[in-house]
Short mmCIF file of C-alpha atoms in Angstrom, two decimals:
data_model
loop_
_atom_site.label_atom_id
_atom_site.label_comp_id
_atom_site.label_asym_id
_atom_site.label_seq_id
_atom_site.Cartn_x
_atom_site.Cartn_y
_atom_site.Cartn_z
CA UNK A 13 23.24 -18.20 15.20
CA UNK A 14 20.27 -20.32 15.34
CA UNK A 15 20.55 -24.01 14.08
CA UNK A 16 17.27 -23.19 12.23
CA UNK A 17 19.68 -21.30 9.45
CA UNK A 18 23.14 -22.96 9.94
CA UNK A 19 24.69 -24.22 6.88
CA UNK A 20 21.13 -21.49 4.94
CA UNK A 21 23.64 -20.01 1.26
CA UNK A 22 23.46 -16.12 1.17
CA UNK A 23 25.16 -16.90 4.09
CA UNK A 24 25.00 -12.75 5.05
CA UNK A 25 21.47 -12.67 4.45
CA UNK A 26 20.50 -15.69 6.80
CA UNK A 27 22.82 -14.62 9.18
CA UNK A 28 20.74 -11.10 9.50
CA UNK A 29 17.61 -12.44 9.04
CA UNK A 30 17.96 -14.87 12.40
CA UNK A 31 19.14 -11.31 14.34
CA UNK A 32 17.04 -9.32 13.37
CA UNK A 33 14.41 -12.23 14.34
CA UNK A 34 15.71 -11.62 17.38
CA UNK A 35 14.41 -7.76 18.02
CA UNK A 36 10.68 -7.56 19.36
CA UNK A 37 9.71 -5.50 15.60
CA UNK A 38 5.45 -5.09 15.44
CA UNK A 39 3.73 -1.96 14.79
CA UNK A 40 4.40 1.40 16.49
CA UNK A 41 7.69 -0.92 18.20
CA UNK A 42 10.85 -0.68 16.14
CA UNK A 43 12.98 1.32 18.88
CA UNK A 44 14.98 -1.45 18.97
CA UNK A 45 15.39 -2.38 15.06
CA UNK A 46 16.26 1.23 14.56
CA UNK A 47 19.12 1.39 16.96
CA UNK A 48 20.52 -2.20 15.87
CA UNK A 49 19.93 -0.70 12.01
CA UNK A 50 21.68 2.30 12.44
CA UNK A 51 24.58 0.94 15.19
CA UNK A 52 25.18 -1.51 11.88
CA UNK A 53 25.60 1.18 9.60
CA UNK A 54 27.84 3.36 11.76
CA UNK A 55 30.28 0.06 12.59
CA UNK A 56 30.96 0.23 8.79
CA UNK A 57 31.55 3.69 8.70
CA UNK A 58 28.45 5.15 5.85
CA UNK A 59 26.93 8.08 5.98
CA UNK A 60 23.23 7.92 8.30
CA UNK A 61 19.84 9.53 8.55
CA UNK A 62 16.60 10.10 10.96
CA UNK A 63 13.89 11.94 10.91
CA UNK A 64 10.78 12.68 12.96
CA UNK A 65 9.11 9.01 13.25
CA UNK A 66 11.81 6.45 12.84
CA UNK A 67 12.25 6.10 9.30
CA UNK A 68 16.69 4.65 8.94
CA UNK A 69 18.91 6.44 5.67
CA UNK A 70 21.76 4.95 5.51
CA UNK A 71 24.11 5.44 1.75
CA UNK A 72 27.05 3.54 0.62
CA UNK A 73 29.48 4.55 -1.89
CA UNK A 74 29.60 3.74 -5.79
CA UNK A 75 32.03 0.30 -6.08
CA UNK A 76 35.58 1.97 -7.25
CA UNK A 77 34.30 3.29 -11.53
CA UNK A 78 31.10 3.38 -10.72
CA UNK A 79 30.82 6.31 -8.70
CA UNK A 80 28.15 8.59 -12.27
CA UNK A 81 26.09 5.44 -12.33
CA UNK A 82 22.43 6.68 -11.70
CA UNK A 83 22.11 6.20 -8.01
CA UNK A 84 19.95 3.59 -6.34
CA UNK A 85 17.78 3.36 -3.35
CA UNK A 86 16.31 0.09 -2.29
CA UNK A 87 14.01 -0.18 0.52
CA UNK A 88 12.11 -1.86 3.06
CA UNK A 89 9.92 -2.00 6.65
CA UNK A 90 11.21 -2.52 9.76
CA UNK A 91 7.81 -3.66 11.44
CA UNK A 92 6.43 -6.77 11.08
CA UNK A 93 2.13 -8.14 12.66
CA UNK A 94 2.60 -9.78 15.37
CA UNK A 95 -0.19 -12.77 15.13
CA UNK A 96 -0.47 -15.91 17.03
CA UNK A 97 -1.47 -18.57 17.33
CA UNK A 98 -3.61 -19.05 20.30
CA UNK A 99 -2.93 -21.40 22.53
CA UNK A 100 1.22 -19.94 21.92
CA UNK A 101 2.61 -18.75 24.64
CA UNK A 102 4.90 -14.98 22.92
CA UNK A 103 5.28 -11.54 24.07
CA UNK A 104 5.85 -10.28 20.68
CA UNK A 105 7.08 -6.82 22.96
CA UNK A 106 9.71 -8.76 24.10
CA UNK A 107 10.89 -12.23 23.28
CA UNK A 108 12.29 -13.33 20.40
CA UNK A 109 10.48 -15.06 17.04
CA UNK A 110 11.92 -18.82 16.93
CA UNK A 111 12.88 -19.93 13.77
CA UNK A 112 11.93 -23.17 12.06
CA UNK A 113 13.40 -25.40 9.41
CA UNK A 114 11.07 -28.01 7.61
CA UNK A 115 13.49 -28.73 5.01
CA UNK A 116 13.02 -25.62 2.16
CA UNK A 117 11.22 -23.62 4.30
CA UNK A 118 11.72 -21.10 7.29
CA UNK A 119 9.30 -20.56 9.64
CA UNK A 120 8.15 -19.42 12.97
CA UNK A 121 6.83 -21.68 15.66
CA UNK A 122 3.16 -19.96 16.68
CA UNK A 123 4.13 -16.97 14.61
CA UNK A 124 4.44 -15.07 12.66
CA UNK A 125 7.97 -15.42 10.93
CA UNK A 126 8.50 -11.40 9.64
CA UNK A 127 9.95 -12.30 6.60
CA UNK A 128 7.58 -9.61 5.60
CA UNK A 129 9.41 -7.58 5.57
CA UNK A 130 12.46 -8.52 6.98
CA UNK A 131 13.67 -9.97 4.10
CA UNK A 132 13.98 -6.76 2.58
CA UNK A 133 15.96 -5.74 6.16
CA UNK A 134 18.33 -8.61 6.32
CA UNK A 135 19.65 -8.32 2.41
CA UNK A 136 19.56 -4.63 3.21
CA UNK A 137 22.87 -5.37 5.42
CA UNK A 138 24.22 -8.49 4.16
CA UNK A 139 24.56 -5.34 0.49
CA UNK A 140 26.13 -2.65 3.53
CA UNK A 141 28.77 -5.01 4.74
CA UNK A 142 29.94 -6.26 1.98
CA UNK A 143 32.97 -4.02 -0.01
CA UNK A 144 32.97 -6.80 -3.02
CA UNK A 145 30.12 -5.71 -3.92
CA UNK A 146 30.10 -3.91 -7.97
CA UNK A 147 27.23 -0.77 -8.35
CA UNK A 148 26.51 2.84 -8.23
CA UNK A 149 25.88 4.83 -4.94
CA UNK A 150 22.90 3.25 -2.67
CA UNK A 151 20.58 4.37 -0.38
CA UNK A 152 19.19 1.96 2.27
CA UNK A 153 14.86 3.64 3.04
CA UNK A 154 13.93 1.37 6.30
CA UNK A 155 11.15 2.45 6.97
CA UNK A 156 8.50 2.37 9.99
CA UNK A 157 5.59 1.31 10.50
CA UNK A 158 4.22 0.36 7.64
CA UNK A 159 1.73 -2.71 8.80
CA UNK A 160 -1.06 -0.68 10.74
CA UNK A 161 -1.04 2.56 9.15
CA UNK A 162 1.85 3.14 6.47
CA UNK A 163 3.12 5.80 8.57
CA UNK A 164 6.59 5.87 7.54
CA UNK A 165 6.03 6.31 3.65
CA UNK A 166 3.79 8.98 4.97
CA UNK A 167 5.40 11.05 7.12
CA UNK A 168 9.08 11.44 4.10
CA UNK A 169 9.85 14.12 3.69
CA UNK A 170 10.38 14.96 -0.47
CA UNK A 171 15.04 15.68 0.81
CA UNK A 172 15.14 12.61 2.60
CA UNK A 173 16.62 11.03 -0.11
CA UNK A 174 18.05 11.34 -3.66
CA UNK A 175 18.33 8.39 -5.61
CA UNK A 176 15.18 8.57 -8.40
CA UNK A 177 14.90 5.02 -9.30
CA UNK A 178 13.81 2.60 -6.21
CA UNK A 179 13.65 -0.68 -5.65
CA UNK A 180 11.45 -1.84 -3.43
CA UNK A 181 12.06 -5.84 -2.10
CA UNK A 182 8.96 -6.24 -0.13
CA UNK A 183 6.79 -9.28 -2.16
CA UNK A 184 6.16 -12.05 -2.00
CA UNK A 185 6.47 -14.32 -6.05
CA UNK A 186 10.05 -15.33 -6.45
CA UNK A 187 10.87 -14.43 -10.30
CA UNK A 188 7.82 -11.45 -11.16
CA UNK A 189 8.16 -8.14 -11.07
CA UNK A 190 5.39 -5.31 -9.71
CA UNK A 191 4.91 -2.27 -11.19
CA UNK A 192 1.64 -1.07 -9.21
CA UNK A 193 -0.43 -1.49 -5.96
CA UNK A 194 -4.13 -1.25 -4.74
CA UNK A 195 -4.96 1.76 -2.73
CA UNK A 196 -6.63 1.58 0.51
CA UNK A 197 -8.50 2.33 3.45
CA UNK A 198 -10.16 1.33 7.32
CA UNK A 199 -13.87 2.24 7.84
CA UNK A 200 -14.98 1.54 11.37
CA UNK A 201 -17.28 1.73 13.78
CA UNK A 202 -17.99 1.63 17.33
CA UNK A 203 -20.68 1.28 19.36
CA UNK A 204 -21.38 2.13 22.75
CA UNK A 205 -24.37 -0.71 24.48
CA UNK A 206 -25.65 -1.15 28.25
CA UNK A 207 -25.00 -4.32 29.23
CA UNK A 208 -27.70 -5.87 32.05
CA UNK A 209 -27.68 -8.81 34.92
CA UNK A 210 -27.54 -12.16 33.00
CA UNK A 211 -30.81 -13.51 32.01
CA UNK A 212 -32.27 -15.93 34.74
CA UNK A 213 -32.90 -19.52 34.16
CA UNK A 214 -30.03 -19.09 31.95
CA UNK A 215 -26.66 -20.71 31.30
CA UNK A 216 -23.24 -19.16 30.73
CA UNK A 217 -21.43 -20.18 27.45
CA UNK A 218 -18.68 -19.37 25.28
CA UNK A 219 -18.54 -20.63 21.34
CA UNK A 220 -16.02 -20.63 19.62
CA UNK A 221 -14.48 -20.18 15.76
CA UNK A 222 -10.80 -21.72 15.54
CA UNK A 223 -8.71 -23.89 12.98
CA UNK A 224 -8.96 -21.08 10.29
CA UNK A 225 -6.23 -20.10 8.11
CA UNK A 226 -6.38 -16.66 7.43
CA UNK A 227 -4.31 -14.53 5.37
CA UNK A 228 -2.94 -11.25 3.74
CA UNK A 229 -6.62 -9.35 3.25
CA UNK A 230 -5.01 -8.36 -0.30
CA UNK A 231 -2.66 -11.39 -1.11
CA UNK A 232 -5.09 -14.15 -0.37
CA UNK A 233 -8.82 -12.47 0.00
CA UNK A 234 -9.35 -14.20 -3.94
CA UNK A 235 -8.24 -17.45 -2.03
CA UNK A 236 -12.17 -17.65 -1.13
CA UNK A 237 -11.18 -18.61 3.04
CA UNK A 238 -13.29 -18.08 5.89
CA UNK A 239 -13.86 -15.27 7.94
CA UNK A 240 -14.23 -16.67 11.62
CA UNK A 241 -16.45 -13.68 12.34
CA UNK A 242 -18.34 -13.85 9.63
CA UNK A 243 -19.11 -17.90 10.63
CA UNK A 244 -19.44 -17.30 14.48
CA UNK A 245 -22.13 -14.60 13.30
CA UNK A 246 -23.95 -17.05 11.57
CA UNK A 247 -24.07 -19.13 15.05
CA UNK A 248 -24.98 -16.26 16.97
CA UNK A 249 -28.39 -14.74 15.08
CA UNK A 250 -28.79 -18.67 14.39
CA UNK A 251 -29.57 -19.51 18.49
CA UNK A 252 -31.05 -15.95 18.92
CA UNK A 253 -34.88 -18.12 18.32
CA UNK A 254 -33.59 -20.51 21.42
CA UNK A 255 -32.69 -16.83 23.18
CA UNK A 256 -28.94 -16.37 23.21
CA UNK A 257 -27.78 -13.74 24.53
CA UNK A 258 -25.19 -11.78 23.91
CA UNK A 259 -22.51 -11.00 26.31
CA UNK A 260 -19.32 -10.45 24.67
CA UNK A 261 -17.61 -10.74 20.81
CA UNK A 262 -14.39 -10.72 20.30
CA UNK A 263 -11.77 -11.61 16.76
CA UNK A 264 -9.39 -11.11 14.39
CA UNK A 265 -6.38 -9.23 15.21
CA UNK A 266 -5.00 -6.54 12.19
CA UNK A 267 -7.17 -4.54 9.92
CA UNK A 268 -4.98 -6.30 7.09
CA UNK A 269 -5.37 -10.28 7.86
CA UNK A 270 -8.25 -12.42 7.19
CA UNK A 271 -9.65 -13.36 11.11
CA UNK A 272 -8.62 -16.81 11.97
CA UNK A 273 -9.90 -16.82 14.81
CA UNK A 274 -13.12 -15.39 16.57
CA UNK A 275 -15.30 -15.86 19.93
CA UNK A 276 -18.65 -14.56 21.89
CA UNK A 277 -19.36 -15.41 25.42
CA UNK A 278 -22.83 -15.91 25.35
CA UNK A 279 -25.99 -16.74 27.66
CA UNK A 280 -28.68 -19.20 26.02
CA UNK A 281 -31.82 -20.48 28.34
CA UNK A 282 -30.63 -23.85 30.32
CA UNK A 283 -33.90 -25.96 28.41
CA UNK A 284 -32.15 -24.69 25.24
CA UNK A 285 -29.19 -26.12 25.52
CA UNK A 286 -29.04 -29.16 23.75
CA UNK A 287 -30.61 -27.71 21.09
CA UNK A 288 -28.12 -25.39 21.25
CA UNK A 289 -25.12 -28.09 21.44
CA UNK A 290 -27.28 -29.17 18.70
CA UNK A 291 -27.08 -26.37 16.16
CA UNK A 292 -23.52 -25.50 16.46
CA UNK A 293 -22.62 -29.42 15.59
CA UNK A 294 -24.58 -28.84 12.43
CA UNK A 295 -23.82 -25.70 11.64
CA UNK A 296 -20.17 -27.12 11.97
CA UNK A 297 -20.33 -29.35 9.75
CA UNK A 298 -22.52 -27.27 7.12
CA UNK A 299 -19.17 -25.04 7.48
CA UNK A 300 -16.87 -27.47 7.25
CA UNK A 301 -18.14 -28.74 3.59
CA UNK A 302 -18.05 -25.17 2.80
CA UNK A 303 -14.94 -24.60 2.90
CA UNK A 304 -13.60 -28.21 2.86
CA UNK A 305 -10.95 -27.08 0.00
CA UNK A 306 -10.11 -23.85 1.59
CA UNK A 307 -10.31 -24.26 5.78
CA UNK A 308 -10.15 -27.52 6.50
CA UNK A 309 -8.89 -26.93 9.94
CA UNK A 310 -12.02 -25.66 10.50
CA UNK A 311 -13.41 -25.83 14.48
CA UNK A 312 -16.65 -24.67 15.72
CA UNK A 313 -17.13 -24.63 19.62
CA UNK A 314 -19.95 -24.69 22.09
CA UNK A 315 -18.63 -24.51 25.81
CA UNK A 316 -19.83 -24.36 29.23
CA UNK A 317 -18.08 -21.83 30.85
CA UNK A 318 -17.04 -22.29 35.08
CA UNK A 319 -20.61 -23.29 37.08
CA UNK A 320 -21.15 -20.03 38.45
CA UNK A 321 -20.37 -17.69 36.27
CA UNK A 322 -22.46 -14.66 35.78
CA UNK A 323 -22.25 -13.06 32.43
CA UNK A 324 -23.23 -8.88 31.68
CA UNK A 325 -25.45 -9.11 28.84
CA UNK A 326 -26.51 -6.27 26.39
CA UNK A 327 -30.13 -4.72 25.48
CA UNK A 328 -31.03 -6.74 23.04
CA UNK A 329 -31.70 -3.74 20.63
CA UNK A 330 -28.14 -3.38 20.88
CA UNK A 331 -27.35 -7.26 20.21
CA UNK A 332 -29.65 -7.69 16.51
CA UNK A 333 -27.39 -4.15 15.08
CA UNK A 334 -24.38 -5.62 15.83
CA UNK A 335 -25.71 -9.16 14.47
CA UNK A 336 -27.66 -8.02 12.17
CA UNK A 337 -24.92 -5.10 11.17
CA UNK A 338 -21.71 -8.36 10.87
CA UNK A 339 -24.39 -10.23 8.53
CA UNK A 340 -24.80 -7.89 6.33
CA UNK A 341 -20.48 -6.28 5.92
CA UNK A 342 -19.85 -7.87 2.38
CA UNK A 343 -15.96 -9.68 2.94
CA UNK A 344 -13.78 -10.25 -0.05
CA UNK A 345 -13.67 -10.72 -3.77
CA UNK A 346 -15.80 -6.94 -5.03
CA UNK A 347 -14.37 -6.55 -7.99
CA UNK A 348 -11.30 -8.78 -10.46
CA UNK A 349 -9.78 -6.59 -12.57
CA UNK A 350 -11.48 -6.49 -16.37
CA UNK A 351 -7.74 -5.60 -17.91
CA UNK A 352 -5.21 -7.61 -15.49
CA UNK A 353 -6.25 -11.84 -15.52
CA UNK A 354 -6.16 -13.19 -12.54
CA UNK A 355 -6.35 -9.46 -10.69
CA UNK A 356 -7.91 -8.51 -7.65
CA UNK A 357 -9.37 -4.73 -8.42
CA UNK A 358 -11.49 -4.30 -5.18
CA UNK A 359 -12.48 -6.17 -2.00
CA UNK A 360 -13.18 -5.68 1.33
CA UNK A 361 -12.11 -7.20 4.39
CA UNK A 362 -14.47 -7.26 7.50
CA UNK A 363 -11.10 -7.75 10.07
CA UNK A 364 -11.88 -7.14 13.76
CA UNK A 365 -13.78 -6.48 16.11
CA UNK A 366 -13.65 -5.96 19.90
CA UNK A 367 -15.38 -5.41 23.12
CA UNK A 368 -14.61 -2.53 26.16
CA UNK A 369 -16.21 -1.93 29.22
CA UNK A 370 -18.82 0.42 27.17
CA UNK A 371 -19.39 -1.21 23.95
CA UNK A 372 -17.65 -2.84 20.86
CA UNK A 373 -15.04 -1.88 18.65
CA UNK A 374 -15.16 -2.54 14.81
CA UNK A 375 -12.65 -3.15 11.81
CA UNK A 376 -13.03 -3.33 8.43
CA UNK A 377 -10.56 -2.44 5.17
CA UNK A 378 -11.33 -1.95 2.14
CA UNK A 379 -8.20 -1.60 -1.03
CA UNK A 380 -8.00 -1.42 -4.96
CA UNK A 381 -6.87 0.15 -8.04
CA UNK A 382 -9.81 2.19 -8.95
CA UNK A 383 -9.75 5.13 -6.74
CA UNK A 384 -13.40 5.41 -7.37
CA UNK A 385 -13.93 1.39 -6.30
CA UNK A 386 -12.69 1.96 -3.51
CA UNK A 387 -14.38 5.31 -2.88
CA UNK A 388 -17.94 3.31 -3.17
CA UNK A 389 -17.07 0.35 -1.21
CA UNK A 390 -15.64 2.42 1.65
CA UNK A 391 -19.44 4.17 1.15
CA UNK A 392 -21.14 1.22 1.10
CA UNK A 393 -19.52 -0.52 3.81
CA UNK A 394 -19.30 2.77 5.90
CA UNK A 395 -23.70 3.24 5.26
CA UNK A 396 -23.71 -0.22 6.86
CA UNK A 397 -22.69 0.94 9.67
CA UNK A 398 -24.45 3.79 10.09
CA UNK A 399 -27.45 1.86 9.25
CA UNK A 400 -26.73 -0.55 12.40
CA UNK A 401 -26.65 2.42 14.81
CA UNK A 402 -23.15 2.37 15.00
CA UNK A 403 -20.56 5.98 14.90
CA UNK A 404 -18.92 5.10 11.95
CA UNK A 405 -14.47 7.14 11.26
CA UNK A 406 -12.92 6.01 8.51
CA UNK A 407 -9.84 6.37 7.74
CA UNK A 408 -7.24 8.87 4.96
CA UNK A 409 -6.05 6.14 3.21
CA UNK A 410 -2.74 5.66 0.39
CA UNK A 411 -2.99 6.16 -2.95
CA UNK A 412 -1.92 3.38 -5.46
CA UNK A 413 0.75 2.64 -7.46
CA UNK A 414 -0.16 3.28 -11.23
CA UNK A 415 2.03 0.60 -13.32
CA UNK A 416 4.77 2.35 -15.81
CA UNK A 417 6.07 -0.38 -18.35
CA UNK A 418 8.26 2.36 -20.32
CA UNK A 419 10.21 2.60 -16.74
CA UNK A 420 13.96 2.32 -17.53
CA UNK A 421 14.60 0.34 -14.44
CA UNK A 422 11.79 -2.45 -15.08
CA UNK A 423 13.32 -2.61 -19.03
CA UNK A 424 17.05 -2.85 -16.53
CA UNK A 425 15.39 -6.03 -14.46
CA UNK A 426 13.53 -7.47 -17.33
CA UNK A 427 17.42 -7.98 -19.41
CA UNK A 428 18.70 -9.43 -16.46
CA UNK A 429 15.81 -11.71 -15.08
CA UNK A 430 16.39 -13.54 -18.93
CA UNK A 431 19.87 -13.16 -18.52
CA UNK A 432 20.38 -14.85 -15.61
CA UNK A 433 17.48 -17.52 -15.78
CA UNK A 434 16.53 -17.75 -19.34
CA UNK A 435 12.65 -16.20 -19.60
CA UNK A 436 11.02 -13.03 -18.62
CA UNK A 437 10.40 -12.53 -15.28
CA UNK A 438 6.76 -12.26 -14.92
CA UNK A 439 5.14 -8.56 -14.69
CA UNK A 440 2.01 -8.21 -12.78
CA UNK A 441 0.50 -5.41 -10.07
CA UNK A 442 -0.39 -6.67 -6.68
CA UNK A 443 -4.04 -5.72 -4.56
CA UNK A 444 -1.93 -5.24 -1.75
CA UNK A 445 -0.82 -2.16 0.03
CA UNK A 446 3.15 -1.07 -1.24
CA UNK A 447 4.56 1.82 -0.30
CA UNK A 448 5.91 2.97 -3.50
CA UNK A 449 2.16 4.54 -3.81
CA UNK A 450 3.39 7.00 -1.30
CA UNK A 451 6.96 7.24 -2.21
CA UNK A 452 5.24 8.02 -5.79
CA UNK A 453 3.72 11.17 -4.22
CA UNK A 454 6.08 12.07 -2.49
CA UNK A 455 8.99 11.86 -5.30
CA UNK A 456 7.25 12.76 -8.57
CA UNK A 457 9.09 10.93 -11.43
CA UNK A 458 11.18 8.53 -9.80
CA UNK A 459 11.29 5.22 -11.43
CA UNK A 460 10.25 1.77 -9.04
CA UNK A 461 9.40 -1.62 -9.48
CA UNK A 462 9.09 -4.57 -6.50
CA UNK A 463 10.51 -7.64 -6.12
CA UNK A 464 11.31 -10.28 -3.37
CA UNK A 465 11.47 -14.30 -3.18
CA UNK A 466 8.93 -16.11 -1.94
CA UNK A 467 7.05 -16.70 0.13
CA UNK A 468 3.00 -17.80 2.20
CA UNK A 469 0.57 -17.19 4.79
CA UNK A 470 2.39 -13.48 5.28
CA UNK A 471 0.15 -11.85 8.48
CA UNK A 472 -0.80 -15.49 9.66
CA UNK A 473 1.69 -17.82 12.27
CA UNK A 474 1.25 -19.98 8.60
CA UNK A 475 3.99 -17.59 7.20
CA UNK A 476 6.53 -18.78 4.82
CA UNK A 477 9.78 -18.61 3.46
CA UNK A 478 10.96 -20.50 0.27
CA UNK A 479 15.00 -21.15 1.36
CA UNK A 480 15.74 -21.61 -2.68
CA UNK A 481 13.97 -18.39 -3.34
CA UNK A 482 16.50 -16.13 -0.96
CA UNK A 483 18.72 -17.43 -3.29
CA UNK A 484 18.09 -16.58 -6.33
CA UNK A 485 16.12 -13.56 -5.49
CA UNK A 486 19.76 -12.04 -3.78
CA UNK A 487 21.68 -14.23 -7.28
CA UNK A 488 18.93 -11.80 -9.36
CA UNK A 489 19.88 -8.31 -6.57
CA UNK A 490 23.35 -8.41 -7.08
CA UNK A 491 22.94 -8.69 -10.99
CA UNK A 492 20.60 -5.70 -11.55
CA UNK A 493 22.57 -3.38 -8.59
CA UNK A 494 26.15 -4.29 -11.30
CA UNK A 495 23.74 -3.32 -14.52
CA UNK A 496 21.99 -0.22 -13.68
CA UNK A 497 23.96 2.48 -15.34
#
């Protein structure tokens, strides 16, 4: 057992969480998690199903006397986002997550924690193994590849599960019941470019942005945090007049994460090296002032590459197109909801830029709870890419989840929370993509809510879960299963 979870309650939830933290399970690499869950269910003598993409369903019979209660499915996803600090040595394909406990918080050592959505998997496994709980017929749906494309939910068939009441355990604010979510699409670009030899009498240098918080591009998009790609581009454009030539630019890692780090390899004329350093130092102070309250750790650096380093650079025309496109791309909140205070209605995230031998790829993601606004912002981003000379691709996206405030399970969930804690839970919609939207299309009329313990910083190495909130989440979940008729 990991020392970080010794003595924590509820013991079975933390025990399972520690076990699955040792299993690499980034999106697209969930095979070992699938085998682990199927093996656990087999040892418990429970019925299982697995579909063609790797989604797993486990069925647990009702407790004695509860056989005629409506069937409920508990749902969460098996995969996690793999993000790490640049100086952290970690291979997400084979290395376990290193758990670190800091008073009331559980984190990982320099990487994402995977509580999104490992805590749902752990809670489901703990319920599966406990014969003394009171509940009706239960199903446990574990989906794959939620983080990179909601692939598991998209491939569900209408006969995979029986339940028409669903508890999604993929929310991140204890004491809140979510009843709706945004839909989303990705818009990507490709520039094929020609590279030239390094200019004469030039110095090869690296410009780096680091120290940003990043975070989930839905949940943290309204926090005003810095975007490493946009900040880096400001530096590059600001040095164009002194003769900067661009060879490589890369930043971000996941389409659904605000980029925390970015870097570019460039050349500057030897005679302009001091001007370049002075400019970067001034810009660093300016941006630190802009982000003082949201990203106090920002660093912007310019460093010499090894002596004699030869760098191939792109033609000036390509450089201008790419840098001006990045400059023109919107990032952040586009519109707040006029109906629900504090809810982001529409947003866009400039997420990833990467280089290969022949050019550059860029990924962005758009979200909205209003389908027409989602299409509009996707079109805006696509048009900016097109004007910048890029080849544009758009994903099929995923639907939003329309709130149903007359939901029967919502009424039971509110009454259960009131009875336990003497106050009503908050009822919200979320500006992030939950699998509920897709599942609702696959199972018309299904009654759903989403809840979970308190997490912060998901999709970044700052991800943390509050230990005391897990106890309340567990207590509430068991009582809700007991109260559903």
